[in-house]
Coordinates of C-alpha atoms in Angstrom, one line a residue:
Chain Y
M54 CA 65.5 58.6 -29.1
K55 CA 67.0 57.1 -32.2
L56 CA 65.4 54.1 -33.9
T57 CA 67.6 51.3 -34.9
D58 CA 68.0 50.2 -38.6
T59 CA 66.0 47.1 -37.7
Q60 CA 63.2 49.2 -36.4
I61 CA 63.3 51.5 -39.4
K62 CA 63.2 48.4 -41.7
E63 CA 60.3 47.0 -39.8
F64 CA 58.4 50.2 -40.2
E65 CA 59.1 50.4 -43.9
T66 CA 58.1 46.8 -44.5
E67 CA 55.0 46.6 -42.3
G68 CA 53.9 50.2 -42.2
Y69 CA 54.0 50.4 -38.4
L70 CA 56.2 50.0 -35.4
F71 CA 55.2 49.3 -31.8
L72 CA 57.4 50.5 -29.0
P73 CA 56.3 49.3 -25.6
N74 CA 56.7 51.4 -22.4
V75 CA 58.6 54.4 -23.8
F76 CA 57.3 56.8 -21.1
S77 CA 57.5 56.0 -17.4
A78 CA 54.7 55.7 -15.0
E79 CA 55.6 59.0 -13.4
E80 CA 55.5 60.8 -16.8
M81 CA 52.2 59.1 -17.7
A82 CA 50.6 60.1 -14.4
L83 CA 51.3 63.7 -15.2
L84 CA 49.5 63.4 -18.6
T85 CA 46.6 61.2 -17.6
A86 CA 45.7 63.5 -14.7
E87 CA 44.9 66.2 -17.3
I88 CA 42.6 64.2 -19.4
P89 CA 39.2 64.2 -17.7
G90 CA 39.5 68.0 -17.4
L91 CA 40.4 68.4 -21.1
F92 CA 37.4 66.3 -22.2
A93 CA 35.1 68.1 -19.9
Q94 CA 35.8 71.5 -21.5
N95 CA 33.0 73.1 -23.6
R96 CA 34.9 74.3 -26.6
P97 CA 34.8 73.5 -30.4
E98 CA 38.0 71.5 -30.2
V99 CA 36.3 68.8 -28.1
I100 CA 33.9 66.7 -30.1
H101 CA 31.5 64.1 -28.9
E102 CA 30.1 60.8 -30.1
K103 CA 27.1 60.9 -32.4
D104 CA 24.9 58.8 -30.2
S105 CA 25.9 59.9 -26.7
N106 CA 27.5 62.8 -24.9
A107 CA 30.8 60.9 -24.4
P108 CA 33.9 62.7 -25.7
R109 CA 35.3 61.3 -29.0
S110 CA 38.3 63.6 -29.5
A111 CA 40.1 66.7 -28.2
F112 CA 42.0 68.6 -30.9
Y113 CA 44.9 71.0 -30.9
V114 CA 45.4 70.4 -27.2
Q115 CA 49.0 71.6 -27.4
T116 CA 47.6 75.2 -27.7
W117 CA 45.3 75.1 -24.7
N118 CA 47.0 72.9 -22.2
D119 CA 50.5 73.4 -20.7
V120 CA 51.3 69.8 -20.2
F121 CA 50.4 68.7 -23.7
A122 CA 52.2 71.7 -25.1
M123 CA 55.4 70.0 -23.8
V124 CA 54.3 66.6 -25.1
A125 CA 54.0 68.1 -28.6
R126 CA 57.7 69.0 -28.4
H127 CA 58.9 65.8 -26.7
P128 CA 62.0 64.3 -28.3
R129 CA 60.8 60.7 -27.7
L130 CA 57.8 61.5 -29.9
V131 CA 59.2 63.9 -32.4
E132 CA 62.6 62.5 -33.1
P133 CA 61.4 59.2 -34.5
G134 CA 59.3 61.2 -36.9
M135 CA 62.3 63.2 -38.0
Q136 CA 64.2 59.9 -38.7
M137 CA 61.3 58.3 -40.6
L138 CA 60.4 61.4 -42.6
G139 CA 64.1 62.3 -43.3
S140 CA 63.9 65.9 -42.1
D141 CA 64.5 67.8 -38.9
K142 CA 62.0 70.4 -40.1
L143 CA 58.7 69.0 -39.1
Y144 CA 55.5 70.8 -38.1
M145 CA 52.4 69.5 -36.3
H146 CA 49.7 69.0 -38.9
Q147 CA 47.3 67.6 -36.3
F148 CA 47.5 66.9 -32.6
K149 CA 44.6 65.2 -30.8
I150 CA 43.6 62.8 -28.1
N151 CA 41.0 60.2 -29.1
A152 CA 39.0 59.1 -26.2
K153 CA 37.4 55.8 -27.3
S154 CA 35.4 56.3 -24.1
A155 CA 34.4 53.6 -21.7
F156 CA 31.0 52.1 -22.7
D157 CA 30.4 54.7 -25.4
G158 CA 33.4 54.7 -27.7
A159 CA 32.3 54.4 -31.3
V160 CA 34.1 53.0 -34.3
W161 CA 36.6 54.6 -36.7
Q162 CA 35.9 53.2 -40.1
W163 CA 38.7 51.8 -42.3
H164 CA 40.8 54.6 -43.8
Q165 CA 44.2 56.0 -44.6
D166 CA 45.0 59.3 -42.9
Y167 CA 46.7 60.5 -46.0
A168 CA 43.5 60.3 -48.0
T169 CA 42.0 62.9 -45.7
W170 CA 45.2 65.0 -45.7
F171 CA 45.1 64.9 -49.5
N172 CA 41.4 65.3 -50.2
D173 CA 40.6 67.9 -47.6
D174 CA 43.9 69.7 -47.0
D175 CA 45.8 69.3 -50.3
M176 CA 48.9 67.9 -48.7
P177 CA 51.3 67.4 -51.6
S178 CA 52.8 64.0 -50.7
P179 CA 52.5 61.3 -48.0
R180 CA 55.7 62.5 -46.3
A181 CA 53.7 62.8 -43.1
M182 CA 53.0 60.2 -40.4
N183 CA 51.3 59.4 -37.1
I184 CA 53.0 59.0 -33.8
A185 CA 50.6 57.6 -31.3
L186 CA 51.2 57.5 -27.5
F187 CA 48.9 55.2 -25.5
L188 CA 47.5 57.3 -22.6
A189 CA 45.7 54.3 -21.3
E190 CA 46.1 50.5 -21.8
A191 CA 44.9 49.2 -25.1
N192 CA 43.7 45.7 -24.9
E193 CA 41.8 43.3 -27.0
F194 CA 38.5 44.4 -25.5
N195 CA 38.5 48.2 -25.6
G196 CA 38.6 48.9 -29.3
P197 CA 42.3 48.9 -30.1
L198 CA 43.7 50.3 -33.3
M199 CA 43.5 47.7 -36.1
F200 CA 46.1 47.8 -38.9
I201 CA 46.2 46.0 -42.2
P202 CA 50.0 45.3 -42.4
R203 CA 51.8 46.4 -45.6
S204 CA 48.7 48.2 -47.0
H205 CA 50.8 51.4 -47.0
R206 CA 52.7 50.0 -50.0
L207 CA 49.7 50.5 -52.3
G208 CA 49.8 54.2 -52.0
R209 CA 46.7 56.3 -51.7
L210 CA 43.6 54.3 -52.3
E211 CA 40.2 55.4 -53.6
A212 CA 38.1 56.7 -50.8
G213 CA 34.6 58.1 -50.2
H214 CA 33.7 60.9 -47.8
D215 CA 31.7 59.3 -45.0
V216 CA 29.8 62.0 -43.1
T217 CA 27.1 59.8 -41.5
T218 CA 28.6 56.8 -39.6
T219 CA 30.2 58.8 -36.8
S220 CA 30.4 62.4 -35.6
Y221 CA 33.7 62.9 -37.5
P222 CA 33.8 63.1 -41.3
L223 CA 36.3 60.7 -42.8
W224 CA 37.5 59.5 -46.2
T225 CA 36.9 55.8 -45.9
I226 CA 37.6 52.8 -48.1
D227 CA 35.0 50.5 -49.6
N228 CA 34.3 47.0 -48.3
D229 CA 35.5 45.1 -51.4
T230 CA 39.0 46.8 -51.2
I231 CA 39.3 46.1 -47.4
K232 CA 38.3 42.4 -48.1
R233 CA 41.1 42.1 -50.7
L234 CA 43.7 43.9 -48.5
V235 CA 42.9 41.7 -45.5
E236 CA 43.2 38.6 -47.5
E237 CA 46.7 39.7 -48.4
G238 CA 47.9 41.2 -45.1
G239 CA 45.5 40.1 -42.4
I240 CA 44.8 42.3 -39.4
V241 CA 46.9 43.2 -36.4
A242 CA 46.1 45.1 -33.2
P243 CA 49.1 46.1 -31.2
K244 CA 48.3 46.2 -27.5
G245 CA 50.1 47.5 -24.5
S246 CA 50.1 49.7 -21.4
A247 CA 50.0 53.5 -21.1
G248 CA 53.3 54.9 -22.2
S249 CA 53.7 52.7 -25.2
M250 CA 54.1 54.2 -28.7
L251 CA 52.8 53.2 -32.1
L252 CA 54.3 54.8 -35.2
F253 CA 52.4 54.3 -38.5
H254 CA 52.6 55.4 -42.1
G255 CA 50.1 58.0 -43.4
N256 CA 49.0 55.4 -46.0
L257 CA 48.6 52.5 -43.6
V258 CA 44.9 51.3 -43.6
H259 CA 43.5 51.3 -40.1
A260 CA 40.2 51.3 -38.1
S261 CA 39.0 50.6 -34.6
G262 CA 36.0 49.0 -33.1
S263 CA 33.5 50.0 -30.5
N264 CA 34.4 50.1 -26.8
L265 CA 31.9 48.4 -24.5
T266 CA 34.2 48.0 -21.6
P267 CA 34.6 50.2 -18.4
W268 CA 38.2 51.0 -19.7
S269 CA 38.5 54.2 -21.8
R270 CA 41.2 53.7 -24.4
W271 CA 42.8 57.1 -24.7
V272 CA 45.4 57.6 -27.4
L273 CA 47.3 60.8 -28.3
Y274 CA 48.2 61.3 -31.9
L275 CA 50.8 63.5 -33.3
S276 CA 50.4 63.8 -37.1
L277 CA 53.8 65.1 -38.1
N278 CA 54.4 66.6 -41.5
R279 CA 57.5 67.9 -43.3
C280 CA 57.6 71.7 -43.5
D281 CA 58.3 71.4 -47.2
N282 CA 55.1 69.3 -47.6
A283 CA 52.8 71.8 -46.0
I284 CA 49.1 71.8 -46.8
R285 CA 47.7 74.1 -49.5
R286 CA 44.0 74.1 -48.8
F287 CA 42.4 75.6 -45.7
K288 CA 39.0 74.0 -45.8
R289 CA 39.2 72.6 -42.3
P290 CA 39.7 74.7 -39.2
T291 CA 43.3 75.2 -38.1
W292 CA 42.6 73.2 -35.0
I293 CA 42.0 70.2 -37.2
A294 CA 44.4 70.9 -40.0
N295 CA 47.0 73.2 -38.6
R296 CA 48.0 76.3 -40.7
D297 CA 51.0 77.1 -38.5
F298 CA 54.0 75.5 -40.3
T299 CA 56.6 76.6 -37.8
P300 CA 59.2 73.8 -37.3
I301 CA 58.9 72.0 -34.0
E302 CA 61.7 72.8 -31.5
M303 CA 62.2 69.8 -29.3
L304 CA 62.4 70.1 -25.5
P305 CA 64.9 68.2 -23.3
D306 CA 64.0 64.5 -22.7
D307 CA 63.3 65.1 -19.0
C308 CA 60.9 68.0 -19.6
L309 CA 57.9 66.2 -18.2
I310 CA 59.7 64.9 -15.1
T311 CA 61.2 68.3 -14.4
Y312 CA 57.8 70.0 -14.7
A313 CA 56.1 67.4 -12.5
R314 CA 58.7 67.8 -9.7
N315 CA 58.8 71.5 -9.9
R316 CA 55.0 71.6 -9.6
Q317 CA 55.1 69.2 -6.6
G318 CA 57.8 71.4 -5.0
A319 CA 55.7 74.5 -5.5
A320 CA 52.7 72.8 -4.0
A321 CA 54.7 71.5 -1.0
Chain W
M226 CA 28.7 13.7 -25.4
K227 CA 29.2 13.6 -21.7
L228 CA 31.0 16.4 -19.9
T229 CA 33.5 15.4 -17.3
D230 CA 33.2 16.4 -13.6
T231 CA 36.1 18.9 -14.2
Q232 CA 34.2 20.5 -17.0
I233 CA 31.0 20.7 -15.0
K234 CA 32.9 22.2 -12.1
E235 CA 34.5 24.8 -14.4
F236 CA 31.1 25.8 -15.8
E237 CA 29.7 26.1 -12.3
T238 CA 32.6 28.2 -11.1
E239 CA 33.2 30.5 -14.1
G240 CA 29.7 30.5 -15.6
Y241 CA 30.9 29.2 -19.0
L242 CA 32.7 26.4 -20.7
F243 CA 34.6 26.5 -24.0
L244 CA 34.9 23.3 -26.1
P245 CA 37.1 23.6 -29.1
N246 CA 36.4 21.7 -32.4
V247 CA 33.4 19.6 -31.4
F248 CA 32.0 19.4 -34.9
S249 CA 34.1 18.2 -37.8
A250 CA 34.9 20.3 -40.9
E251 CA 32.6 18.0 -42.9
E252 CA 29.7 18.7 -40.5
M253 CA 30.4 22.4 -40.5
A254 CA 30.5 22.6 -44.3
L255 CA 26.9 21.2 -44.3
L256 CA 25.7 23.9 -41.9
T257 CA 27.6 26.9 -43.2
A258 CA 26.4 26.3 -46.8
E259 CA 22.9 27.0 -45.6
I260 CA 23.6 30.3 -44.0
P261 CA 23.7 32.9 -46.8
G262 CA 20.4 31.5 -48.1
L263 CA 18.8 31.7 -44.6
F264 CA 19.8 35.3 -44.0
A265 CA 18.6 36.3 -47.5
Q266 CA 15.1 35.2 -46.8
N267 CA 12.5 37.9 -46.5
R268 CA 10.5 36.7 -43.4
P269 CA 9.8 38.1 -39.9
E270 CA 12.2 35.7 -38.3
V271 CA 15.2 37.3 -40.0
I272 CA 16.0 40.7 -38.5
H273 CA 18.4 43.3 -39.7
E274 CA 20.8 45.8 -38.2
K275 CA 19.4 49.2 -37.2
D276 CA 21.8 51.2 -39.4
S277 CA 22.2 48.9 -42.4
N278 CA 20.5 46.1 -44.3
A279 CA 23.0 43.5 -43.0
P280 CA 21.3 40.6 -41.2
R281 CA 21.5 40.6 -37.4
S282 CA 19.7 37.3 -36.5
A283 CA 17.7 34.5 -37.9
F284 CA 15.2 33.0 -35.3
Y285 CA 13.4 29.7 -35.0
V286 CA 15.5 28.3 -37.9
Q287 CA 14.8 24.8 -36.8
T288 CA 11.2 25.1 -38.0
W289 CA 12.0 26.4 -41.5
N290 CA 15.3 24.7 -42.5
D291 CA 15.9 20.9 -42.6
V292 CA 19.6 21.0 -41.7
F293 CA 19.1 23.2 -38.7
A294 CA 16.1 21.1 -37.7
M295 CA 18.6 18.3 -37.1
V296 CA 21.1 20.6 -35.4
A297 CA 18.4 21.5 -32.9
R298 CA 18.2 17.8 -31.9
H299 CA 21.9 17.1 -32.1
P300 CA 23.2 15.2 -29.0
R301 CA 26.5 17.0 -28.9
L302 CA 24.5 20.2 -28.3
V303 CA 21.6 19.0 -26.3
E304 CA 23.1 16.4 -24.0
P305 CA 25.5 18.9 -22.2
G306 CA 22.4 21.0 -21.5
M307 CA 20.6 18.0 -20.0
Q308 CA 23.7 17.4 -17.8
M309 CA 24.0 21.0 -16.7
L310 CA 20.3 21.5 -16.1
G311 CA 19.8 18.1 -14.5
S312 CA 16.9 16.9 -16.6
D313 CA 16.4 15.0 -19.8
K314 CA 13.2 16.9 -20.4
L315 CA 14.3 20.1 -22.1
Y316 CA 12.6 22.2 -24.7
M317 CA 14.0 24.8 -27.1
H318 CA 13.1 28.2 -25.6
Q319 CA 14.9 30.1 -28.4
F320 CA 17.0 28.9 -31.4
K321 CA 18.8 31.6 -33.5
I322 CA 21.8 32.3 -35.6
N323 CA 23.4 35.7 -34.8
A324 CA 25.2 37.0 -37.9
K325 CA 27.6 39.7 -36.5
S326 CA 27.9 40.4 -40.2
A327 CA 31.2 41.4 -41.8
F328 CA 31.7 45.2 -41.8
D329 CA 28.2 45.9 -40.4
G330 CA 27.8 43.7 -37.3
A331 CA 26.6 45.9 -34.4
V332 CA 27.0 45.5 -30.7
W333 CA 25.1 43.5 -28.2
Q334 CA 24.9 45.5 -25.0
W335 CA 25.9 44.0 -21.6
H336 CA 23.1 41.7 -20.4
Q337 CA 22.0 38.5 -18.8
D338 CA 19.8 36.3 -20.9
Y339 CA 17.7 35.3 -17.9
A340 CA 16.8 39.0 -17.3
T341 CA 14.9 38.9 -20.7
W342 CA 13.5 35.4 -20.1
F343 CA 12.2 36.6 -16.7
N344 CA 11.0 40.1 -17.6
D345 CA 9.5 39.4 -21.0
D346 CA 8.6 35.7 -20.8
D347 CA 8.0 35.1 -17.0
M348 CA 10.3 32.1 -16.9
P349 CA 10.1 30.9 -13.3
S350 CA 13.8 30.2 -12.6
P351 CA 17.1 30.4 -14.3
R352 CA 17.2 26.7 -14.9
A353 CA 17.8 27.4 -18.6
M354 CA 21.1 28.0 -20.5
N355 CA 22.7 28.8 -23.7
I356 CA 24.6 26.4 -25.9
A357 CA 26.5 28.3 -28.6
L358 CA 28.0 26.7 -31.7
F359 CA 30.5 28.7 -33.7
L360 CA 29.4 28.6 -37.4
A361 CA 32.5 30.7 -38.3
E362 CA 35.8 31.5 -36.6
A363 CA 35.5 33.9 -33.7
N364 CA 38.7 35.9 -33.3
E365 CA 39.8 39.0 -31.4
F366 CA 38.8 41.3 -34.3
N367 CA 35.3 40.3 -35.4
G368 CA 33.3 41.0 -32.3
P369 CA 33.6 37.9 -30.2
L370 CA 31.4 37.2 -27.2
M371 CA 32.7 38.8 -24.1
F372 CA 31.9 37.3 -20.7
I373 CA 32.4 38.7 -17.2
P374 CA 33.5 35.4 -15.5
R375 CA 31.6 34.4 -12.3
S376 CA 29.0 37.1 -12.8
H377 CA 26.3 34.4 -12.9
R378 CA 26.8 33.9 -9.2
L379 CA 25.1 37.1 -8.4
G380 CA 21.7 36.0 -9.6
R381 CA 19.5 38.2 -11.7
L382 CA 20.6 41.8 -11.7
E383 CA 18.6 45.0 -12.1
A384 CA 18.1 45.7 -15.8
G385 CA 16.5 48.4 -18.0
H386 CA 14.7 47.7 -21.3
D387 CA 16.9 49.1 -24.0
V388 CA 14.9 49.5 -27.2
T389 CA 17.0 52.1 -28.9
T390 CA 20.7 51.1 -29.2
T391 CA 20.2 48.2 -31.6
S392 CA 17.3 46.7 -33.7
Y393 CA 16.7 44.1 -31.0
P394 CA 15.1 45.1 -27.6
L395 CA 17.2 43.8 -24.7
W396 CA 17.1 44.1 -20.9
T397 CA 20.6 45.6 -20.2
I398 CA 22.7 46.4 -17.2
D399 CA 23.8 49.9 -16.2
N400 CA 27.4 51.0 -16.5
D401 CA 28.2 51.3 -12.8
T402 CA 27.2 47.7 -12.2
I403 CA 29.3 46.5 -15.2
K404 CA 32.3 48.5 -13.9
R405 CA 32.0 46.8 -10.5
L406 CA 31.6 43.4 -12.0
V407 CA 34.6 43.8 -14.3
E408 CA 36.7 45.0 -11.4
E409 CA 36.0 41.7 -9.7
G410 CA 35.9 39.3 -12.6
G411 CA 37.6 40.9 -15.6
I412 CA 36.6 40.1 -19.1
V413 CA 37.2 37.1 -21.3
A414 CA 36.5 36.4 -24.9
P415 CA 36.8 32.7 -25.9
K416 CA 38.0 32.4 -29.5
G417 CA 38.1 29.5 -31.8
S418 CA 37.3 28.0 -35.2
A419 CA 33.9 27.0 -36.6
G420 CA 32.7 23.8 -34.9
S421 CA 33.7 25.0 -31.4
M422 CA 31.1 25.2 -28.6
L423 CA 30.5 27.6 -25.8
L424 CA 28.1 26.8 -23.0
F425 CA 27.1 29.6 -20.6
H426 CA 24.8 30.2 -17.7
G427 CA 21.6 32.1 -18.2
N428 CA 22.8 34.7 -15.6
L429 CA 26.3 35.1 -17.0
V430 CA 26.8 38.8 -18.0
H431 CA 27.9 39.1 -21.6
A432 CA 28.1 41.5 -24.5
S433 CA 29.8 41.7 -27.9
G434 CA 31.4 44.6 -29.9
S435 CA 31.1 45.7 -33.4
N436 CA 32.5 43.8 -36.4
L437 CA 34.5 46.0 -38.8
T438 CA 36.3 43.0 -40.4
P439 CA 35.5 41.1 -43.7
W440 CA 34.9 38.1 -41.5
S441 CA 31.3 37.5 -40.5
R442 CA 31.1 35.9 -37.0
W443 CA 28.1 33.6 -37.2
V444 CA 27.1 31.9 -34.0
L445 CA 24.2 29.5 -33.5
Y446 CA 22.5 29.7 -30.1
L447 CA 20.3 27.0 -28.5
S448 CA 18.6 28.4 -25.4
L449 CA 17.5 25.3 -23.6
N450 CA 15.0 25.3 -20.8
R451 CA 13.7 22.6 -18.5
C452 CA 10.2 21.6 -19.4
D453 CA 9.1 22.1 -15.8
N454 CA 10.4 25.7 -16.0
A455 CA 8.3 26.7 -19.1
I456 CA 7.5 30.4 -19.6
R457 CA 4.2 31.7 -18.5
R458 CA 3.8 35.0 -20.5
F459 CA 3.4 35.0 -24.2
K460 CA 4.2 38.6 -25.0
R461 CA 6.9 37.9 -27.6
P462 CA 6.1 35.9 -30.7
T463 CA 6.6 32.2 -30.5
W464 CA 9.6 32.4 -32.9
I465 CA 11.4 34.5 -30.3
A466 CA 10.1 32.8 -27.1
N467 CA 8.9 29.4 -28.1
R468 CA 5.5 28.3 -26.7
D469 CA 6.0 24.7 -27.8
F470 CA 7.2 22.9 -24.7
T471 CA 7.6 19.5 -26.3
P472 CA 10.7 17.7 -24.9
I473 CA 13.6 17.5 -27.4
E474 CA 14.2 14.0 -28.8
M475 CA 17.8 13.7 -29.7
L476 CA 19.0 12.3 -33.0
P477 CA 21.9 9.9 -33.5
D478 CA 25.4 11.5 -33.2
D479 CA 26.1 10.9 -36.9
C480 CA 22.9 12.5 -38.2
L481 CA 24.6 15.4 -40.0
I482 CA 27.2 13.2 -41.7
T483 CA 24.6 10.7 -42.8
Y484 CA 22.4 13.4 -44.2
A485 CA 25.3 15.0 -46.1
R486 CA 26.4 11.7 -47.6
N487 CA 22.9 10.7 -48.6
R488 CA 22.4 14.0 -50.3
Q489 CA 25.7 13.7 -52.1
G490 CA 24.7 10.2 -53.1
A491 CA 21.3 11.4 -54.4
A492 CA 23.0 14.2 -56.4
A493 CA 25.6 11.8 -57.9

């Protein structure tokens, strides 16, 4: 999947790019069927909300689930990263599903991902980015991702380590800075159905609100990094900040469909 | 201000009615200038969020602020209540400003107001309602009110007393019930600028999410009750559940403008 020059320009200007309905309903059915089982597992890679037993995130899923192992090598997800980052040697810095669980999904404070990659992991430069795949519909009610457009152009901003607001420590940005950025850029929240993709820059300031609805807002994140930009500090566990810098080898575009049909055939 | 038959029918069918831009910018400027000072007061009627010092609500403001004393008797707010409740003898059961403060505004769980009026205050019947006046813009990002349309038709639902989630105890509805109601009615979140009004039935199920934005989402609520439906239990303080059942006497429609211009004249 090649992005057009217009799409690349939009990404560079705004800091993000929304691509609706990239994966088919059949492909998404294969993925979403796995999710309740993933979140139900009792293992360190599955973390829960601070104030409830609801799942918050499942990390490093590509290493402990066959379907998501394919997703982590899917060309529709990886190739745009190669284009944007200007290298076909990328590795998976982080791979997680955020649950934003129905009724219990808590906030993610305003932050830049690169602030964490820099402060915690000593990633040399922001030549890394996020590719998000909606595993469920994101709508205006269930705590969609909120971006401050063009905020990536300011580079890495001052951040403080917030270890109390949620169950996941995060380098967050102070209110006065957010106020100033929002006055300049406003806020957007791209919405769409499962199978849509959202690419955003490692320095784009983002957050998401609570989810009080009966609709879980599952999102998969691939944090892709250039192999020549690998992290140099190993403070966080490898399932949060991967120490395996092997370049991703992409699978065929129809890998999920083939897998689903083979499995159906085997079961028949 | 008389509602039309179409508007009354919409309210009765959906459980709510949105009226954009009812108050002018000049009138709203008079009101909003008061708000920071109100929330800054150190008095029991001003409550704060559980996890921060941000204001959550200011109660009974009509008794301790001259401008809001007029608002509590304003015909554009009170007369629709008289129409809907079928009586010109209404009293103010509760009068509050909810702050949903910038950055810190916390959730209101799913609930019906009548559940609290019944369980805490022994209000005989749901012949009471809310008239909300937006004191700031409500948009998709700053935790707007969410309604489940038509949920008021089910009458009072089972509720549990939630005293832990936020700083304000509330009779809330369980997740299974909300899931069922949302499958039937969906969710709506009326949005609009300061000066807009939102009328809703005492049994309409509603909630609101967190506010991570730099935009406080102030809303004034008049909870109007028929004088012949007065509460019979005085468990909550009078500033939360008013024990003064004196019928509201409306002021002239231009009361706010006249006040603002007189004050300007005096200052000049």
